[in-house]
Amino acid sequence: AIEFLSFLLRPVTLALRLFGNMLGGHVALKIFAGFVVSLGAMAFAGEGLGLFALPIAALSMTMVVALTALEFLVAFLQAFVFAVLTCVYLNDVVNLGDNH
């Protein structure tokens, strides 16, 4: 019974792992992109930091580009891990009666 439950929960845990990794990267990108927009608006409006806002916005934009490149790397790695774990799980189900 516990083994059956284990086989049922494996796809759920795999999906949650993939979702968590994707969500984390997207949230980080959203935060830095928000910095670019708000600091750029402050610089052009001449409010608050004004003079310092534009270089910080440029730095944030550089960070967005770097994080996007990192997200592509993570996406390929996650796809590979997802495929490998799916193959392992399917192998366990297909060879259910075989005890090595």
PDB file of C-alpha atoms in Angstrom:
ATOM      1  CA  ALA A   1       0.000   0.000   0.000  1.00  0.00           C
ATOM      2  CA  ILE A   2       2.822   2.401   0.825  1.00  0.00           C
ATOM      3  CA  GLU A   3       4.643   1.463  -2.384  1.00  0.00           C
ATOM      4  CA  PHE A   4       1.471   2.142  -4.406  1.00  0.00           C
ATOM      5  CA  LEU A   5       1.126   5.540  -2.749  1.00  0.00           C
ATOM      6  CA  SER A   6       4.776   6.223  -3.567  1.00  0.00           C
ATOM      7  CA  PHE A   7       4.145   5.495  -7.257  1.00  0.00           C
ATOM      8  CA  LEU A   8       1.131   7.820  -7.272  1.00  0.00           C
ATOM      9  CA  LEU A   9       2.930  10.708  -5.581  1.00  0.00           C
ATOM     10  CA  ARG A  10       6.067  10.672  -7.743  1.00  0.00           C
ATOM     11  CA  PRO A  11       4.539  12.672 -10.643  1.00  0.00           C
ATOM     12  CA  VAL A  12       3.123  15.175  -8.141  1.00  0.00           C
ATOM     13  CA  THR A  13       6.492  15.748  -6.483  1.00  0.00           C
ATOM     14  CA  LEU A  14       8.171  16.012  -9.880  1.00  0.00           C
ATOM     15  CA  ALA A  15       5.653  18.642 -10.994  1.00  0.00           C
ATOM     16  CA  LEU A  16       5.981  20.614  -7.744  1.00  0.00           C
ATOM     17  CA  ARG A  17       9.770  20.617  -8.037  1.00  0.00           C
ATOM     18  CA  LEU A  18       9.597  21.916 -11.599  1.00  0.00           C
ATOM     19  CA  PHE A  19       6.978  24.539 -10.669  1.00  0.00           C
ATOM     20  CA  GLY A  20       9.021  25.793  -7.701  1.00  0.00           C
ATOM     21  CA  ASN A  21      12.175  26.229  -9.765  1.00  0.00           C
ATOM     22  CA  MET A  22      10.334  28.033 -12.548  1.00  0.00           C
ATOM     23  CA  LEU A  23       8.456  30.299 -10.140  1.00  0.00           C
ATOM     24  CA  GLY A  24      11.625  31.296  -8.279  1.00  0.00           C
ATOM     25  CA  GLY A  25      13.372  32.397 -11.467  1.00  0.00           C
ATOM     26  CA  HIS A  26      10.367  34.317 -12.737  1.00  0.00           C
ATOM     27  CA  VAL A  27       9.934  36.150  -9.430  1.00  0.00           C
ATOM     28  CA  ALA A  28      13.596  37.213  -9.419  1.00  0.00           C
ATOM     29  CA  LEU A  29      13.269  38.492 -13.002  1.00  0.00           C
ATOM     30  CA  LYS A  30      10.063  40.370 -12.146  1.00  0.00           C
ATOM     31  CA  ILE A  31      11.719  42.090  -9.171  1.00  0.00           C
ATOM     32  CA  PHE A  32      14.768  43.289 -11.125  1.00  0.00           C
ATOM     33  CA  ALA A  33      12.594  44.354 -14.086  1.00  0.00           C
ATOM     34  CA  GLY A  34      10.498  46.380 -11.631  1.00  0.00           C
ATOM     35  CA  PHE A  35      13.676  48.077 -10.432  1.00  0.00           C
ATOM     36  CA  VAL A  36      14.555  49.038 -14.003  1.00  0.00           C
ATOM     37  CA  VAL A  37      11.133  50.548 -14.670  1.00  0.00           C
ATOM     38  CA  SER A  38      10.759  52.422 -11.370  1.00  0.00           C
ATOM     39  CA  LEU A  39      14.324  53.758 -11.271  1.00  0.00           C
ATOM     40  CA  GLY A  40      14.163  54.770 -14.935  1.00  0.00           C
ATOM     41  CA  ALA A  41      10.915  56.633 -14.299  1.00  0.00           C
ATOM     42  CA  MET A  42      12.460  58.361 -11.268  1.00  0.00           C
ATOM     43  CA  ALA A  43      15.521  59.394 -13.268  1.00  0.00           C
ATOM     44  CA  PHE A  44      13.527  60.894 -16.117  1.00  0.00           C
ATOM     45  CA  ALA A  45      11.077  62.605 -13.760  1.00  0.00           C
ATOM     46  CA  GLY A  46      13.931  64.087 -11.729  1.00  0.00           C
ATOM     47  CA  GLU A  47      12.428  62.889  -8.446  1.00  0.00           C
ATOM     48  CA  GLY A  48      14.166  61.513  -5.379  1.00  0.00           C
ATOM     49  CA  LEU A  49      17.554  60.099  -6.256  1.00  0.00           C
ATOM     50  CA  GLY A  50      17.375  61.581  -9.746  1.00  0.00           C
ATOM     51  CA  LEU A  51      21.038  61.616 -10.726  1.00  0.00           C
ATOM     52  CA  PHE A  52      21.817  58.252  -9.124  1.00  0.00           C
ATOM     53  CA  ALA A  53      18.716  56.473 -10.406  1.00  0.00           C
ATOM     54  CA  LEU A  54      19.853  56.101 -14.021  1.00  0.00           C
ATOM     55  CA  PRO A  55      23.133  54.222 -13.300  1.00  0.00           C
ATOM     56  CA  ILE A  56      21.313  51.996 -10.826  1.00  0.00           C
ATOM     57  CA  ALA A  57      18.599  51.336 -13.435  1.00  0.00           C
ATOM     58  CA  ALA A  58      21.326  50.419 -15.951  1.00  0.00           C
ATOM     59  CA  LEU A  59      22.886  48.064 -13.392  1.00  0.00           C
ATOM     60  CA  SER A  60      19.483  46.489 -12.784  1.00  0.00           C
ATOM     61  CA  MET A  61      18.979  46.065 -16.527  1.00  0.00           C
ATOM     62  CA  THR A  62      22.346  44.304 -16.741  1.00  0.00           C
ATOM     63  CA  MET A  63      21.208  42.039 -13.921  1.00  0.00           C
ATOM     64  CA  VAL A  64      17.961  41.272 -15.789  1.00  0.00           C
ATOM     65  CA  VAL A  65      19.956  40.251 -18.876  1.00  0.00           C
ATOM     66  CA  ALA A  66      22.282  38.077 -16.756  1.00  0.00           C
ATOM     67  CA  LEU A  67      19.347  36.473 -14.937  1.00  0.00           C
ATOM     68  CA  THR A  68      17.615  35.779 -18.249  1.00  0.00           C
ATOM     69  CA  ALA A  69      20.712  33.943 -19.483  1.00  0.00           C
ATOM     70  CA  LEU A  70      20.819  32.030 -16.195  1.00  0.00           C
ATOM     71  CA  GLU A  71      17.120  31.184 -16.570  1.00  0.00           C
ATOM     72  CA  PHE A  72      17.797  29.644 -19.995  1.00  0.00           C
ATOM     73  CA  LEU A  73      20.544  27.508 -18.469  1.00  0.00           C
ATOM     74  CA  VAL A  74      18.273  26.477 -15.602  1.00  0.00           C
ATOM     75  CA  ALA A  75      15.437  25.691 -18.039  1.00  0.00           C
ATOM     76  CA  PHE A  76      17.625  23.290 -20.022  1.00  0.00           C
ATOM     77  CA  LEU A  77      18.923  21.696 -16.831  1.00  0.00           C
ATOM     78  CA  GLN A  78      15.400  21.310 -15.431  1.00  0.00           C
ATOM     79  CA  ALA A  79      14.191  19.759 -18.690  1.00  0.00           C
ATOM     80  CA  PHE A  80      17.035  17.251 -18.538  1.00  0.00           C
ATOM     81  CA  VAL A  81      16.394  16.369 -14.878  1.00  0.00           C
ATOM     82  CA  PHE A  82      12.648  16.118 -15.533  1.00  0.00           C
ATOM     83  CA  ALA A  83      13.240  13.729 -18.448  1.00  0.00           C
ATOM     84  CA  VAL A  84      15.705  11.570 -16.519  1.00  0.00           C
ATOM     85  CA  LEU A  85      13.492  11.301 -13.447  1.00  0.00           C
ATOM     86  CA  THR A  86      10.464  10.535 -15.610  1.00  0.00           C
ATOM     87  CA  CYS A  87      12.395   7.704 -17.281  1.00  0.00           C
ATOM     88  CA  VAL A  88      13.487   6.351 -13.904  1.00  0.00           C
ATOM     89  CA  TYR A  89       9.932   6.488 -12.550  1.00  0.00           C
ATOM     90  CA  LEU A  90       8.504   4.833 -15.671  1.00  0.00           C
ATOM     91  CA  ASN A  91      11.170   2.126 -15.482  1.00  0.00           C
ATOM     92  CA  ASP A  92      10.155   1.434 -11.881  1.00  0.00           C
ATOM     93  CA  VAL A  93       6.509   1.101 -12.902  1.00  0.00           C
ATOM     94  CA  VAL A  94       7.194  -1.085 -15.959  1.00  0.00           C
ATOM     95  CA  ASN A  95       9.503  -3.405 -14.018  1.00  0.00           C
ATOM     96  CA  LEU A  96       7.285  -3.482 -10.924  1.00  0.00           C
ATOM     97  CA  GLY A  97       7.598  -7.212 -10.254  1.00  0.00           C
ATOM     98  CA  ASP A  98      11.316  -7.490 -10.918  1.00  0.00           C
ATOM     99  CA  ASN A  99      13.427  -7.555  -7.770  1.00  0.00           C
ATOM    100  CA  HIS A 100      17.073  -7.253  -8.742  1.00  0.00           C
TER     101      HIS A 100
END
